[in-house]
PDB file of C-alpha atoms in Angstrom:
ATOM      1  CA  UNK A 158      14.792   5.137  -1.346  1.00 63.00           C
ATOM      2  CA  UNK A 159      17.549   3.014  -0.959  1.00 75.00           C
ATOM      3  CA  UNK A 160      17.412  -0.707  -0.258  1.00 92.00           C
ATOM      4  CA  UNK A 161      16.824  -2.317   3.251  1.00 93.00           C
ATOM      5  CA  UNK A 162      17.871  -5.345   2.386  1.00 94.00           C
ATOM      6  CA  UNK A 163      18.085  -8.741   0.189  1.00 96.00           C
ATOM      7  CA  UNK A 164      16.753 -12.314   1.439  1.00 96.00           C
ATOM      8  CA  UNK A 165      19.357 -15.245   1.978  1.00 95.00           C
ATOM      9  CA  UNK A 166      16.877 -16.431  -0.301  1.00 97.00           C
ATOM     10  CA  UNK A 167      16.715 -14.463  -3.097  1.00 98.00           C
ATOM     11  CA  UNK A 168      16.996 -14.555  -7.221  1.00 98.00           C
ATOM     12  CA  UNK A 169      17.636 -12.081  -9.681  1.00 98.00           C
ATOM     13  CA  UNK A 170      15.821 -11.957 -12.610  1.00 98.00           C
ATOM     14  CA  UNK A 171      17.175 -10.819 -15.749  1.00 98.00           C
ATOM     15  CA  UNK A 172      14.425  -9.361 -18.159  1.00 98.00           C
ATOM     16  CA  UNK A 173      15.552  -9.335 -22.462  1.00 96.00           C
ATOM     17  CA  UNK A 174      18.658  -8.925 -22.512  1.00 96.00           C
ATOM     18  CA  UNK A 175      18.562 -10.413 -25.670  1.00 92.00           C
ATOM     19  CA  UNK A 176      20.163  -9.626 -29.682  1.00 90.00           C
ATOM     20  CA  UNK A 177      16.802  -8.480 -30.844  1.00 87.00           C
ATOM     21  CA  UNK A 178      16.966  -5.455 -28.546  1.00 89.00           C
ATOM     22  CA  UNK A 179      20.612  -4.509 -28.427  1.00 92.00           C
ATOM     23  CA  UNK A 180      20.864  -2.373 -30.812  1.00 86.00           C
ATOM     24  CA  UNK A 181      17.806  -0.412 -29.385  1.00 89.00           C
ATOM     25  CA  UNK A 182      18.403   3.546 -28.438  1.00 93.00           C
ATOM     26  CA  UNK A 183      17.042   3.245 -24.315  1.00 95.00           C
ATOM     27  CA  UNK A 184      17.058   5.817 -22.004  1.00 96.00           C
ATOM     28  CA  UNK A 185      18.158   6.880 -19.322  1.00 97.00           C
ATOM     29  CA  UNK A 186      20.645   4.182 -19.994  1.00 97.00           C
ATOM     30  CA  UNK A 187      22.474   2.532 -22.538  1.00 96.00           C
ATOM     31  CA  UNK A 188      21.800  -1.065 -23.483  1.00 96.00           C
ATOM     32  CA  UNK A 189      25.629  -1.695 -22.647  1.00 96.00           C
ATOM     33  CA  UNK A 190      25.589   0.146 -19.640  1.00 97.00           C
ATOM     34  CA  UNK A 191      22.620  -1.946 -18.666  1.00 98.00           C
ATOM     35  CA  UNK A 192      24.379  -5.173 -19.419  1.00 97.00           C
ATOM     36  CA  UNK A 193      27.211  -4.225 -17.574  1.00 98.00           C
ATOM     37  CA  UNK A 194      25.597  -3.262 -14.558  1.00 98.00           C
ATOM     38  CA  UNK A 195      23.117  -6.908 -14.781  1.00 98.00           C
ATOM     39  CA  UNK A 196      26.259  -8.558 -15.569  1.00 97.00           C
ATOM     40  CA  UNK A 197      27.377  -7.509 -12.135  1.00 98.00           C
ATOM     41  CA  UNK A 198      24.726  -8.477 -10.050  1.00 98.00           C
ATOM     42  CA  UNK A 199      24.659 -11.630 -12.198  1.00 97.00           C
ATOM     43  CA  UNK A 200      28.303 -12.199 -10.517  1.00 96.00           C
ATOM     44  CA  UNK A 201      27.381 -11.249  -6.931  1.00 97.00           C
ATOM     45  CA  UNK A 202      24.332 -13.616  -7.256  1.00 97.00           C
ATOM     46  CA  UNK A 203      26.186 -16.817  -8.823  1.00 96.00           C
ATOM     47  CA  UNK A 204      28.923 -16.008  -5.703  1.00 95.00           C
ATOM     48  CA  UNK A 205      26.550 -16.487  -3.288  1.00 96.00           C
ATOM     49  CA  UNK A 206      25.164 -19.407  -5.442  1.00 96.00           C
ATOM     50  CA  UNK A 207      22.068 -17.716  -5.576  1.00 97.00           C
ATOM     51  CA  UNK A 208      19.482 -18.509  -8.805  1.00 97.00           C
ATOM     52  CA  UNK A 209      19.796 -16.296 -11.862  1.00 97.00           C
ATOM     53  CA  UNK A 210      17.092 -16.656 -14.290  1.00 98.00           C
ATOM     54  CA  UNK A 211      17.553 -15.166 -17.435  1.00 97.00           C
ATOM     55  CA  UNK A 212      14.705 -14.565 -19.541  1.00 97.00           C
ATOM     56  CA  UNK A 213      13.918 -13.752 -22.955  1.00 95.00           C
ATOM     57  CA  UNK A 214      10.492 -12.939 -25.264  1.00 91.00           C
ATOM     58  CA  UNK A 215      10.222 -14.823 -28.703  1.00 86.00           C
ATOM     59  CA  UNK A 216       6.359 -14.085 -29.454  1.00 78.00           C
ATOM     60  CA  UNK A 217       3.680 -11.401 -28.304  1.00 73.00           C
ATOM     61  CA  UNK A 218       0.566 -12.028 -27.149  1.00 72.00           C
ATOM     62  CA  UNK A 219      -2.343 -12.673 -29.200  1.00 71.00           C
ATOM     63  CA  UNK A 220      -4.758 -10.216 -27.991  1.00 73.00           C
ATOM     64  CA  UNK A 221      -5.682  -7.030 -29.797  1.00 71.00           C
ATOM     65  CA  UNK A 222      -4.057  -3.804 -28.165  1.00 74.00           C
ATOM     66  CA  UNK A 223      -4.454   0.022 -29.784  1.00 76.00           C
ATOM     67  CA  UNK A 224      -0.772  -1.025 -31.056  1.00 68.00           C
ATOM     68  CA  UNK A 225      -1.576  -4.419 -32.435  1.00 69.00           C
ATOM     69  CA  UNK A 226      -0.614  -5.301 -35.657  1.00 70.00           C
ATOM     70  CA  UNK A 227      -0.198  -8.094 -37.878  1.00 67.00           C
ATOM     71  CA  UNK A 228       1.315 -11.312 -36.012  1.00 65.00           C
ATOM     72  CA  UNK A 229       5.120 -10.762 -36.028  1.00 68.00           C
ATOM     73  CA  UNK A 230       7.944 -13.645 -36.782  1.00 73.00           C
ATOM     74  CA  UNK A 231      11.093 -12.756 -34.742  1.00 76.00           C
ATOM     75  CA  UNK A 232      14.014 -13.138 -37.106  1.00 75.00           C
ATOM     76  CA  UNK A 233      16.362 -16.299 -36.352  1.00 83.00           C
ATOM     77  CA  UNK A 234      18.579 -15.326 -33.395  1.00 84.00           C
ATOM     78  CA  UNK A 235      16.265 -12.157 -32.678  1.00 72.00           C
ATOM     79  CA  UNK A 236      15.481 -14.057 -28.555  1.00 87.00           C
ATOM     80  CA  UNK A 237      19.017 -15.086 -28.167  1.00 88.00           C
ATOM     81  CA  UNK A 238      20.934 -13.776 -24.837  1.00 90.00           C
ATOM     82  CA  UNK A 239      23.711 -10.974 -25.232  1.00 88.00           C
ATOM     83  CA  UNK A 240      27.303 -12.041 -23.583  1.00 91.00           C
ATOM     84  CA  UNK A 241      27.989 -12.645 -20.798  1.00 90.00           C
ATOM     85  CA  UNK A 242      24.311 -13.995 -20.289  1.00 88.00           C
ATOM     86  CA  UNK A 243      24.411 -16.298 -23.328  1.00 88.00           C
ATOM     87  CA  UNK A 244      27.280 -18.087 -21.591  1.00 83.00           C
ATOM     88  CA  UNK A 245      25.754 -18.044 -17.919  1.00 81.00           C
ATOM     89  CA  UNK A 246      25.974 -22.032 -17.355  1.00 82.00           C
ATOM     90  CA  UNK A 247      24.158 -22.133 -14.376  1.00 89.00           C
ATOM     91  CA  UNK A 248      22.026 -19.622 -14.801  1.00 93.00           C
ATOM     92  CA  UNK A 249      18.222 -20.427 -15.284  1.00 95.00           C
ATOM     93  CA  UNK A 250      16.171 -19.887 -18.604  1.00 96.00           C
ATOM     94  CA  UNK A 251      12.857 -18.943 -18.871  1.00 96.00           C
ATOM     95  CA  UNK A 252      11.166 -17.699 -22.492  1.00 94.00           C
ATOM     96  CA  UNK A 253       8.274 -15.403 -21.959  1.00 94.00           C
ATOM     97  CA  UNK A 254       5.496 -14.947 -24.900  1.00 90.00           C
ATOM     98  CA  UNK A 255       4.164 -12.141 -23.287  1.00 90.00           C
ATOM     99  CA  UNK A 256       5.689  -8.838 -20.929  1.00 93.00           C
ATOM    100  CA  UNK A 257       5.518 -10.244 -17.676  1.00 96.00           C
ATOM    101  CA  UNK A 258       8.055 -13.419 -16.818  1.00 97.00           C
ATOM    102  CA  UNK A 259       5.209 -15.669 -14.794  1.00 98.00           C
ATOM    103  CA  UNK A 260       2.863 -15.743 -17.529  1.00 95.00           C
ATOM    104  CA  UNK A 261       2.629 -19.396 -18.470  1.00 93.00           C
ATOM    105  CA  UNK A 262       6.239 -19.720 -17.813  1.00 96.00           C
ATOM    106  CA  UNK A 263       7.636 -22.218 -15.302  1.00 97.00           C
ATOM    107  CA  UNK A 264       9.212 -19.311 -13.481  1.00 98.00           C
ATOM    108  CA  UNK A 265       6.681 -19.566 -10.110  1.00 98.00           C
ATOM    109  CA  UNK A 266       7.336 -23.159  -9.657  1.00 97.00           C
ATOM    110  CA  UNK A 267      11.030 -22.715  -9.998  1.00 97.00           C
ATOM    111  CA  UNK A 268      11.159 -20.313  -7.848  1.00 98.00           C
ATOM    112  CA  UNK A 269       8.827 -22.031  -4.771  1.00 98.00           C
ATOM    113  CA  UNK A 270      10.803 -25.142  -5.486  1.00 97.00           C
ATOM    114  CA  UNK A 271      14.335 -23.590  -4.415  1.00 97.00           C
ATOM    115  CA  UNK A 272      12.471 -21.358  -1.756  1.00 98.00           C
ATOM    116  CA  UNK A 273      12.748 -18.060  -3.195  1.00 98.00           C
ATOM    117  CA  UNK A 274      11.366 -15.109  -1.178  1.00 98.00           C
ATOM    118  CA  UNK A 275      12.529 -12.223  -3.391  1.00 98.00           C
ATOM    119  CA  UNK A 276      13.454 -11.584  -6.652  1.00 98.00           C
ATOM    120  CA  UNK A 277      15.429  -8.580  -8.014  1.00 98.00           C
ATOM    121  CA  UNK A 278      14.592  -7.644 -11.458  1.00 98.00           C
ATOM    122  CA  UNK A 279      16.759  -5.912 -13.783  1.00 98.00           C
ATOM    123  CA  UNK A 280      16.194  -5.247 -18.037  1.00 98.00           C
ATOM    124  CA  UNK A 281      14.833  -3.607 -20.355  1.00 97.00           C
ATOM    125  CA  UNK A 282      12.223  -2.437 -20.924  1.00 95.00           C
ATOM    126  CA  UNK A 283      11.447  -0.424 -17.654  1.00 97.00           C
ATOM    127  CA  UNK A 284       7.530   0.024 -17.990  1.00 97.00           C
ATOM    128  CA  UNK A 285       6.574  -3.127 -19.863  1.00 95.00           C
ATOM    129  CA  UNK A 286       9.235  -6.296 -19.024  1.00 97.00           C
ATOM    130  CA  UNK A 287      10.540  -5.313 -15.722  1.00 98.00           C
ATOM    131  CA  UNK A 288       7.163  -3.314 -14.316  1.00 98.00           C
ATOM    132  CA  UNK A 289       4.878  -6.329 -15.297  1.00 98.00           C
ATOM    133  CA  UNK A 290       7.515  -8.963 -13.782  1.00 98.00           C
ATOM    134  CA  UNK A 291       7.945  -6.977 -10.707  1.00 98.00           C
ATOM    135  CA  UNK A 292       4.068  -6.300 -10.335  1.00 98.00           C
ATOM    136  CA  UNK A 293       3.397 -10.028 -11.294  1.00 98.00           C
ATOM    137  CA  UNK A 294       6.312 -10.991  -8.342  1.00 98.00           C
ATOM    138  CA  UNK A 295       4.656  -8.677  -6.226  1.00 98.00           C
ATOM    139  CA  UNK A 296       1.206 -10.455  -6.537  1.00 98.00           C
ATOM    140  CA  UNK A 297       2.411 -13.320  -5.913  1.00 98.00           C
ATOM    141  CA  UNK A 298       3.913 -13.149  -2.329  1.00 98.00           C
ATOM    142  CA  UNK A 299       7.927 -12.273  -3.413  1.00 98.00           C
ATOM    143  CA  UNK A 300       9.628  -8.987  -1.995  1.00 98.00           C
ATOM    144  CA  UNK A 301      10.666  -7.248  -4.822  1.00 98.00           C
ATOM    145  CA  UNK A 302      13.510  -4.816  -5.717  1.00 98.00           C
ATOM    146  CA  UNK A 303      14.390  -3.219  -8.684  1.00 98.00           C
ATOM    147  CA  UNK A 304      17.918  -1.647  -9.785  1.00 98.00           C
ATOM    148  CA  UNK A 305      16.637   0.931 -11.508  1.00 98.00           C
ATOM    149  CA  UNK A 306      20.141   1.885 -13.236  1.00 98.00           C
ATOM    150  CA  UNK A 307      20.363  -1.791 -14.587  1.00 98.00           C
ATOM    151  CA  UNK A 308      17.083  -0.791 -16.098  1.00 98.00           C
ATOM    152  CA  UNK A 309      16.155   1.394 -19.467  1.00 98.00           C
ATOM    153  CA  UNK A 310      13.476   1.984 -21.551  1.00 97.00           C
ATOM    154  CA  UNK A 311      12.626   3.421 -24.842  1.00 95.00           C
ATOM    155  CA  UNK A 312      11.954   6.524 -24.230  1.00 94.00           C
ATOM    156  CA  UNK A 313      13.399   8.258 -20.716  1.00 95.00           C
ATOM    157  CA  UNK A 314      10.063   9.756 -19.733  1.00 96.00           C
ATOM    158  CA  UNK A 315       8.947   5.830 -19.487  1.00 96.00           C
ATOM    159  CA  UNK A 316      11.599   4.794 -17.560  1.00 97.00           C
ATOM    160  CA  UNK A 317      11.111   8.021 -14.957  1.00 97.00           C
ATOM    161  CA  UNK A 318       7.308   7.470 -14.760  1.00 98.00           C
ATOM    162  CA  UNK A 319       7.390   3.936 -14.043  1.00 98.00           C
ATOM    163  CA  UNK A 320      10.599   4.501 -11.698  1.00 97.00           C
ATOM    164  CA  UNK A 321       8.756   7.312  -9.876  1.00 97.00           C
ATOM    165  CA  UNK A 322       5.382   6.413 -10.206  1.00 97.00           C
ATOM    166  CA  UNK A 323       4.837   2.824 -10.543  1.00 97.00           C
ATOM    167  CA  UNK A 324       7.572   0.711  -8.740  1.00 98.00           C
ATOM    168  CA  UNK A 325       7.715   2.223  -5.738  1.00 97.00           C
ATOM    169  CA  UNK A 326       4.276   0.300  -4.786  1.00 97.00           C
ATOM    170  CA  UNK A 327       5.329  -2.917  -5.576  1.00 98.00           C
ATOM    171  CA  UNK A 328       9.401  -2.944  -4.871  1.00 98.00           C
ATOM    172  CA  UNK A 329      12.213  -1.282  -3.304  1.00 97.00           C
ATOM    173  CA  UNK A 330      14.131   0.633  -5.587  1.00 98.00           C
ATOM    174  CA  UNK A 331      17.778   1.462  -5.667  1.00 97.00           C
ATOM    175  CA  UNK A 332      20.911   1.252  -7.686  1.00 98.00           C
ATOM    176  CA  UNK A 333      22.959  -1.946  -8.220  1.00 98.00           C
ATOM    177  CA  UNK A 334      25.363  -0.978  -6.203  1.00 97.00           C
ATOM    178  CA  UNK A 335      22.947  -0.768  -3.396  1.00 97.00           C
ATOM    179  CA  UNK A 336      21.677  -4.286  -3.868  1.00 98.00           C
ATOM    180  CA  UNK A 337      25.160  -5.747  -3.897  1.00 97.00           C
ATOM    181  CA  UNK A 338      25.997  -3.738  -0.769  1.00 96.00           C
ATOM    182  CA  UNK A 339      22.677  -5.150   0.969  1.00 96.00           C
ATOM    183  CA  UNK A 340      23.362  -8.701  -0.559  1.00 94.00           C
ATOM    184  CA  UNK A 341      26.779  -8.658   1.070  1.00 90.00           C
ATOM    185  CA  UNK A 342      25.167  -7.917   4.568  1.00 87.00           C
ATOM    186  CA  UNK A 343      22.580 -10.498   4.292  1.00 75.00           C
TER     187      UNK A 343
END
């Protein structure tokens, strides 16, 4: 379903796009093709001097999952931002400790204080950093849209089920293209 449209008040949020994961195999996109298409709605945004927040994980959460293991140290430089997001001066930061980007993060606040209504959330991975930010977003009151091709995952058959499945009850989904075209109408 394409999207209807983008608020005057809007923010994009930009989910890991960090050194720790770049060198990740993601499907159905690339990590650089994924960059490059985040990297261009992180251009229409800052045009329209709307907020960018770019945020990054440096910690999991404590709680035991069927995949927990032992607590994991991040290597030095492992939560740092790939270009061009590392050199986004204006952009805003956030660092998440768990999947979803409102968890104990400022992000909310931030976002009531400039009057956001919607956020569009772009990153990797599909059904844990952007589906848990968008559902969290959701919850709390924003319109949501995802471009799902400035999205991937580890495994395409995640990226699909959440893209399919999942999304479509708590955003509009489209392409980047199609939220630059609606974000040029608005």
């Amino acid at each position: 379903m394409p999207v209807t449209a983008v608020d005057r008040d809007a923010a994009l949020i930009v989910i890991d796009l960090q050194k720790g994961l770049s060198g990740r195999d993601l499907a159905p996109h690339s990590f650089a093709d994924v960059v490059e298409r985040s990297a261009a709605l992180t251009d229409a945004f800052s045009a329209r001097g709307l907020p960018v927040v770019i945020v990054t994980v440096d910690a999991v959460p404590p709680g035991r999952t069927d995949l927990s293991g032992p607590p994991m140290e991040f290597p030095s430089g492992w939560s740092d931002s790939v270009a061009p997001f590392s050199d986004a001066p204006d952009a805003w930061r956030v660092t998440k400790r768990s999947p979803g980007a409102f968890t104990e993060t400022p992000l909310h606040r931030l976002l009531r204080e400039r009057g956001v209504t919607q956020v569009v959330v772009v990153g990797v991975s599909t059904s844990i950093g952007v589906e848990m930010t968008a559902r969290q977003a959701y919850e709390l009151g924003y319109n949501v849209t995802v471009a799902l091709d400035a999205c991937s995952d580890s495994e395409g058959a995640r990226h699909a089920y959440s893209a399919a499945s999942v999304l479509p009850k708590v955003a509009e989904t489209g392409s980047a293209a199609d939220v630059i075209a609606a974000l040029t109408r608005a």
